[in-house]
Amino acid sequence: QVQLLESGGGLVQPGGSLRLSCAASGSISKIYTMGWYRQAPGKQRELVALITSGETTNYADSVKGRFTISRDNAKNTVYLEMNSLKPEDTAVYYCNLTLRSYLASGYLEVWGQGTLVTVSS
């Protein structure tokens, strides 16, 4: 019904930047909250950033001032601009959308497949 395609991960040196993208396609009626989560090896998945349909944003304390979440509603896409990257930012990053589909009732929560970000010299 709904597919998410993530891109933009990779290897970057400490202090570098990356931009992640997550594009949604399929039977989408409306997208509400869009977010990014991450999971480092041996750790639980954690929230990185959220953006609501009203463009309100929320960030984990560890990324405030370094990461910026944004959305393009016309493209059903959410972005995560990551600057001043640190080794501790190394993780698999997942996008997460809350939406309505015209093929189903109620709200759906959809996860991307994940993209690996490695920060290392």
Short mmCIF file of N, CA and C in Angstrom, two decimals:
data_model
loop_
_atom_site.label_atom_id
_atom_site.label_comp_id
_atom_site.label_asym_id
_atom_site.label_seq_id
_atom_site.Cartn_x
_atom_site.Cartn_y
_atom_site.Cartn_z
N GLN A 1 0.82 -1.21 0.00
CA GLN A 1 0.00 0.00 0.00
C GLN A 1 0.85 1.26 0.00
N VAL A 2 1.75 1.36 0.97
CA VAL A 2 2.62 2.52 1.09
C VAL A 2 4.06 2.04 1.18
N GLN A 3 4.92 2.68 0.40
CA GLN A 3 6.34 2.33 0.41
C GLN A 3 7.16 3.56 0.76
N LEU A 4 8.23 3.32 1.52
CA LEU A 4 9.17 4.39 1.87
C LEU A 4 10.53 4.04 1.28
N LEU A 5 11.16 5.01 0.65
CA LEU A 5 12.48 4.81 0.07
C LEU A 5 13.43 5.81 0.70
N GLU A 6 14.38 5.27 1.45
CA GLU A 6 15.38 6.10 2.12
C GLU A 6 16.64 6.17 1.28
N SER A 7 17.35 7.29 1.39
CA SER A 7 18.62 7.43 0.71
C SER A 7 19.47 8.46 1.45
N GLY A 8 20.76 8.45 1.15
CA GLY A 8 21.65 9.48 1.66
C GLY A 8 22.64 9.04 2.71
N GLY A 9 22.53 7.82 3.19
CA GLY A 9 23.50 7.35 4.18
C GLY A 9 24.86 7.11 3.56
N GLY A 10 25.83 6.85 4.44
CA GLY A 10 27.17 6.57 3.95
C GLY A 10 28.21 6.80 5.02
N LEU A 11 29.46 6.83 4.56
CA LEU A 11 30.60 7.04 5.45
C LEU A 11 31.03 8.50 5.37
N VAL A 12 31.21 9.11 6.54
CA VAL A 12 31.63 10.50 6.58
C VAL A 12 32.60 10.69 7.73
N GLN A 13 33.51 11.61 7.58
CA GLN A 13 34.47 11.89 8.65
C GLN A 13 33.84 12.73 9.74
N PRO A 14 34.35 12.64 10.95
CA PRO A 14 33.84 13.51 12.02
C PRO A 14 33.90 14.98 11.61
N GLY A 15 32.83 15.68 11.93
CA GLY A 15 32.71 17.08 11.53
C GLY A 15 32.05 17.27 10.19
N GLY A 16 31.83 16.20 9.48
CA GLY A 16 31.23 16.27 8.16
C GLY A 16 29.72 16.34 8.19
N SER A 17 29.14 16.32 7.00
CA SER A 17 27.68 16.46 6.85
C SER A 17 27.12 15.39 5.92
N LEU A 18 25.87 15.07 6.17
CA LEU A 18 25.11 14.19 5.30
C LEU A 18 23.67 14.67 5.28
N ARG A 19 22.98 14.34 4.20
CA ARG A 19 21.55 14.64 4.10
C ARG A 19 20.80 13.36 3.76
N LEU A 20 19.90 12.98 4.65
CA LEU A 20 19.07 11.82 4.43
C LEU A 20 17.73 12.25 3.83
N SER A 21 17.20 11.37 2.96
CA SER A 21 15.88 11.61 2.38
C SER A 21 15.03 10.37 2.54
N CYS A 22 13.74 10.58 2.67
CA CYS A 22 12.79 9.47 2.76
C CYS A 22 11.54 9.87 1.97
N ALA A 23 11.32 9.19 0.87
CA ALA A 23 10.20 9.50 -0.01
C ALA A 23 9.13 8.42 0.12
N ALA A 24 7.91 8.87 0.32
CA ALA A 24 6.78 7.95 0.45
C ALA A 24 5.99 7.91 -0.85
N SER A 25 5.51 6.72 -1.17
CA SER A 25 4.69 6.56 -2.37
C SER A 25 3.63 5.50 -2.10
N GLY A 26 2.61 5.50 -2.95
CA GLY A 26 1.55 4.52 -2.80
C GLY A 26 0.22 5.19 -2.54
N SER A 27 -0.63 4.46 -1.85
CA SER A 27 -2.01 4.90 -1.64
C SER A 27 -2.12 5.83 -0.44
N ILE A 28 -1.52 7.01 -0.56
CA ILE A 28 -1.45 7.97 0.54
C ILE A 28 -2.54 9.01 0.41
N SER A 29 -3.30 9.17 1.48
CA SER A 29 -4.31 10.21 1.51
C SER A 29 -3.75 11.47 2.17
N LYS A 30 -3.13 11.30 3.32
CA LYS A 30 -2.54 12.44 4.03
C LYS A 30 -1.43 11.94 4.93
N ILE A 31 -0.33 12.68 5.00
CA ILE A 31 0.76 12.36 5.91
C ILE A 31 0.74 13.33 7.07
N TYR A 32 0.81 12.83 8.25
CA TYR A 32 0.81 13.65 9.46
C TYR A 32 2.23 13.81 9.95
N THR A 33 2.61 13.15 11.00
CA THR A 33 3.95 13.30 11.55
C THR A 33 4.96 12.50 10.74
N MET A 34 6.12 13.13 10.51
CA MET A 34 7.23 12.47 9.84
C MET A 34 8.43 12.55 10.78
N GLY A 35 9.17 11.47 10.86
CA GLY A 35 10.27 11.47 11.82
C GLY A 35 11.43 10.59 11.40
N TRP A 36 12.52 10.80 12.10
CA TRP A 36 13.71 9.99 11.93
C TRP A 36 14.09 9.38 13.28
N TYR A 37 14.40 8.10 13.24
CA TYR A 37 14.90 7.37 14.41
C TYR A 37 16.24 6.76 14.03
N ARG A 38 16.98 6.34 15.03
CA ARG A 38 18.24 5.66 14.75
C ARG A 38 18.48 4.56 15.76
N GLN A 39 19.26 3.57 15.32
CA GLN A 39 19.61 2.47 16.19
C GLN A 39 21.08 2.14 16.00
N ALA A 40 21.83 2.35 17.05
CA ALA A 40 23.25 2.03 17.04
C ALA A 40 23.44 0.57 17.46
N PRO A 41 24.55 -0.04 17.09
CA PRO A 41 24.79 -1.43 17.48
C PRO A 41 24.69 -1.63 18.98
N GLY A 42 23.89 -2.61 19.38
CA GLY A 42 23.75 -2.93 20.79
C GLY A 42 22.88 -1.99 21.59
N LYS A 43 22.24 -1.05 20.89
CA LYS A 43 21.39 -0.07 21.59
C LYS A 43 19.97 -0.12 21.06
N GLN A 44 19.06 0.47 21.84
CA GLN A 44 17.68 0.53 21.42
C GLN A 44 17.48 1.64 20.39
N ARG A 45 16.44 1.49 19.58
CA ARG A 45 16.09 2.53 18.62
C ARG A 45 15.65 3.77 19.39
N GLU A 46 16.11 4.93 18.94
CA GLU A 46 15.77 6.18 19.61
C GLU A 46 15.31 7.23 18.62
N LEU A 47 14.49 8.14 19.12
CA LEU A 47 14.01 9.24 18.30
C LEU A 47 15.15 10.23 18.05
N VAL A 48 15.27 10.66 16.80
CA VAL A 48 16.23 11.70 16.44
C VAL A 48 15.51 13.03 16.26
N ALA A 49 14.47 13.04 15.42
CA ALA A 49 13.76 14.28 15.13
C ALA A 49 12.38 13.96 14.58
N LEU A 50 11.44 14.87 14.85
CA LEU A 50 10.07 14.76 14.36
C LEU A 50 9.65 16.08 13.76
N ILE A 51 8.75 16.01 12.76
CA ILE A 51 8.12 17.22 12.23
C ILE A 51 6.66 16.90 12.00
N THR A 52 5.79 17.76 12.51
CA THR A 52 4.36 17.54 12.38
C THR A 52 3.85 18.12 11.06
N SER A 53 2.58 17.87 10.81
CA SER A 53 1.98 18.44 9.59
C SER A 53 1.93 19.95 9.67
N GLY A 54 1.97 20.50 10.87
CA GLY A 54 2.00 21.95 11.05
C GLY A 54 3.40 22.51 11.10
N GLU A 55 4.40 21.67 10.77
CA GLU A 55 5.82 22.08 10.69
C GLU A 55 6.45 22.29 12.07
N THR A 56 5.80 21.84 13.12
CA THR A 56 6.44 21.87 14.44
C THR A 56 7.50 20.78 14.50
N THR A 57 8.67 21.12 15.01
CA THR A 57 9.77 20.16 15.06
C THR A 57 10.15 19.84 16.50
N ASN A 58 10.73 18.66 16.68
CA ASN A 58 11.19 18.21 17.98
C ASN A 58 12.47 17.41 17.74
N TYR A 59 13.49 17.66 18.56
CA TYR A 59 14.78 17.02 18.38
C TYR A 59 15.25 16.36 19.67
N ALA A 60 15.99 15.28 19.51
CA ALA A 60 16.70 14.71 20.65
C ALA A 60 17.76 15.70 21.11
N ASP A 61 18.00 15.75 22.40
CA ASP A 61 18.97 16.70 22.93
C ASP A 61 20.35 16.51 22.28
N SER A 62 20.68 15.28 21.97
CA SER A 62 22.01 14.97 21.45
C SER A 62 22.26 15.53 20.05
N VAL A 63 21.20 15.92 19.34
CA VAL A 63 21.38 16.41 17.96
C VAL A 63 20.94 17.86 17.80
N LYS A 64 20.41 18.46 18.82
CA LYS A 64 19.95 19.85 18.73
C LYS A 64 21.09 20.76 18.31
N GLY A 65 20.79 21.63 17.35
CA GLY A 65 21.79 22.56 16.85
C GLY A 65 22.68 21.99 15.77
N ARG A 66 22.60 20.68 15.55
CA ARG A 66 23.43 20.04 14.51
C ARG A 66 22.58 19.46 13.38
N PHE A 67 21.41 18.93 13.73
CA PHE A 67 20.54 18.28 12.74
C PHE A 67 19.32 19.16 12.48
N THR A 68 18.81 19.10 11.26
CA THR A 68 17.59 19.83 10.89
C THR A 68 16.68 18.91 10.11
N ILE A 69 15.44 18.79 10.58
CA ILE A 69 14.44 18.00 9.87
C ILE A 69 13.55 18.94 9.08
N SER A 70 13.16 18.51 7.88
CA SER A 70 12.26 19.31 7.05
C SER A 70 11.43 18.37 6.21
N ARG A 71 10.38 18.91 5.60
CA ARG A 71 9.51 18.09 4.78
C ARG A 71 9.07 18.85 3.55
N ASP A 72 8.81 18.08 2.49
CA ASP A 72 8.26 18.62 1.25
C ASP A 72 6.96 17.86 1.01
N ASN A 73 5.86 18.50 1.32
CA ASN A 73 4.57 17.81 1.24
C ASN A 73 4.19 17.46 -0.20
N ALA A 74 4.62 18.28 -1.13
CA ALA A 74 4.31 18.01 -2.53
C ALA A 74 4.98 16.74 -3.02
N LYS A 75 6.12 16.41 -2.42
CA LYS A 75 6.87 15.22 -2.81
C LYS A 75 6.72 14.08 -1.80
N ASN A 76 5.92 14.29 -0.76
CA ASN A 76 5.77 13.27 0.29
C ASN A 76 7.13 12.81 0.81
N THR A 77 8.00 13.78 1.05
CA THR A 77 9.38 13.47 1.42
C THR A 77 9.78 14.20 2.69
N VAL A 78 10.54 13.51 3.52
CA VAL A 78 11.11 14.10 4.71
C VAL A 78 12.63 14.02 4.60
N TYR A 79 13.28 15.06 5.08
CA TYR A 79 14.74 15.17 5.00
C TYR A 79 15.33 15.29 6.40
N LEU A 80 16.58 14.87 6.53
CA LEU A 80 17.33 15.10 7.75
C LEU A 80 18.71 15.60 7.35
N GLU A 81 18.94 16.87 7.59
CA GLU A 81 20.24 17.47 7.33
C GLU A 81 21.08 17.30 8.59
N MET A 82 22.22 16.63 8.44
CA MET A 82 23.06 16.33 9.60
C MET A 82 24.41 17.01 9.43
N ASN A 83 24.73 17.90 10.33
CA ASN A 83 26.00 18.63 10.30
C ASN A 83 26.81 18.32 11.56
N SER A 84 28.08 18.66 11.49
CA SER A 84 28.99 18.45 12.64
C SER A 84 28.84 17.04 13.20
N LEU A 85 28.88 16.08 12.32
CA LEU A 85 28.66 14.69 12.72
C LEU A 85 29.76 14.19 13.64
N LYS A 86 29.36 13.34 14.57
CA LYS A 86 30.26 12.78 15.56
C LYS A 86 30.26 11.25 15.43
N PRO A 87 31.30 10.59 15.89
CA PRO A 87 31.30 9.12 15.84
C PRO A 87 30.10 8.50 16.53
N GLU A 88 29.61 9.14 17.57
CA GLU A 88 28.45 8.61 18.29
C GLU A 88 27.14 8.75 17.51
N ASP A 89 27.18 9.43 16.38
CA ASP A 89 26.00 9.48 15.50
C ASP A 89 25.91 8.26 14.59
N THR A 90 26.93 7.41 14.63
CA THR A 90 26.93 6.20 13.81
C THR A 90 25.76 5.30 14.20
N ALA A 91 24.94 4.97 13.21
CA ALA A 91 23.74 4.16 13.47
C ALA A 91 23.04 3.89 12.14
N VAL A 92 22.06 3.00 12.21
CA VAL A 92 21.11 2.86 11.10
C VAL A 92 19.97 3.84 11.36
N TYR A 93 19.69 4.66 10.39
CA TYR A 93 18.65 5.69 10.52
C TYR A 93 17.40 5.23 9.77
N TYR A 94 16.28 5.34 10.46
CA TYR A 94 15.00 4.91 9.91
C TYR A 94 14.03 6.10 9.86
N CYS A 95 13.32 6.24 8.76
CA CYS A 95 12.25 7.22 8.74
C CYS A 95 10.96 6.54 9.18
N ASN A 96 10.07 7.35 9.71
CA ASN A 96 8.80 6.87 10.26
C ASN A 96 7.72 7.88 9.94
N LEU A 97 6.66 7.41 9.34
CA LEU A 97 5.55 8.29 8.96
C LEU A 97 4.25 7.81 9.58
N THR A 98 3.45 8.75 10.01
CA THR A 98 2.08 8.49 10.41
C THR A 98 1.17 9.09 9.35
N LEU A 99 0.30 8.27 8.78
CA LEU A 99 -0.47 8.74 7.63
C LEU A 99 -1.82 8.05 7.57
N ARG A 100 -2.61 8.52 6.63
CA ARG A 100 -3.86 7.86 6.27
C ARG A 100 -3.74 7.40 4.82
N SER A 101 -4.28 6.23 4.57
CA SER A 101 -4.33 5.67 3.22
C SER A 101 -5.77 5.64 2.76
N TYR A 102 -5.98 5.91 1.47
CA TYR A 102 -7.35 5.85 0.96
C TYR A 102 -7.80 4.43 0.72
N LEU A 103 -6.95 3.46 1.04
CA LEU A 103 -7.32 2.05 0.92
C LEU A 103 -7.63 1.41 2.25
N ALA A 104 -7.46 2.16 3.33
CA ALA A 104 -7.69 1.59 4.66
C ALA A 104 -8.19 2.68 5.59
N SER A 105 -8.93 2.27 6.62
CA SER A 105 -9.40 3.23 7.60
C SER A 105 -8.37 3.38 8.70
N GLY A 106 -8.45 4.51 9.42
CA GLY A 106 -7.55 4.73 10.54
C GLY A 106 -6.17 5.22 10.12
N TYR A 107 -5.34 5.39 11.13
CA TYR A 107 -3.98 5.87 10.91
C TYR A 107 -3.03 4.68 10.71
N LEU A 108 -2.05 4.88 9.85
CA LEU A 108 -1.02 3.89 9.63
C LEU A 108 0.33 4.45 10.06
N GLU A 109 1.15 3.60 10.65
CA GLU A 109 2.52 3.95 10.97
C GLU A 109 3.42 3.10 10.08
N VAL A 110 4.26 3.78 9.30
CA VAL A 110 5.08 3.08 8.31
C VAL A 110 6.55 3.40 8.57
N TRP A 111 7.40 2.38 8.48
CA TRP A 111 8.83 2.51 8.69
C TRP A 111 9.60 2.32 7.38
N GLY A 112 10.67 3.07 7.23
CA GLY A 112 11.59 2.85 6.13
C GLY A 112 12.48 1.65 6.41
N GLN A 113 13.27 1.28 5.39
CA GLN A 113 14.11 0.09 5.51
C GLN A 113 15.40 0.36 6.27
N GLY A 114 15.71 1.62 6.46
CA GLY A 114 16.91 1.98 7.19
C GLY A 114 18.07 2.29 6.27
N THR A 115 18.87 3.27 6.66
CA THR A 115 20.07 3.62 5.92
C THR A 115 21.21 3.81 6.91
N LEU A 116 22.36 3.24 6.61
CA LEU A 116 23.47 3.25 7.54
C LEU A 116 24.28 4.54 7.41
N VAL A 117 24.51 5.16 8.54
CA VAL A 117 25.38 6.33 8.63
C VAL A 117 26.57 5.94 9.51
N THR A 118 27.76 6.07 8.96
CA THR A 118 28.98 5.75 9.69
C THR A 118 29.85 6.99 9.75
N VAL A 119 30.17 7.41 10.97
CA VAL A 119 31.02 8.59 11.16
C VAL A 119 32.35 8.10 11.71
N SER A 120 33.37 8.19 10.88
CA SER A 120 34.67 7.64 11.27
C SER A 120 35.76 8.27 10.44
N SER A 121 36.93 8.40 11.06
CA SER A 121 38.09 8.91 10.33
C SER A 121 38.92 7.76 9.76
#
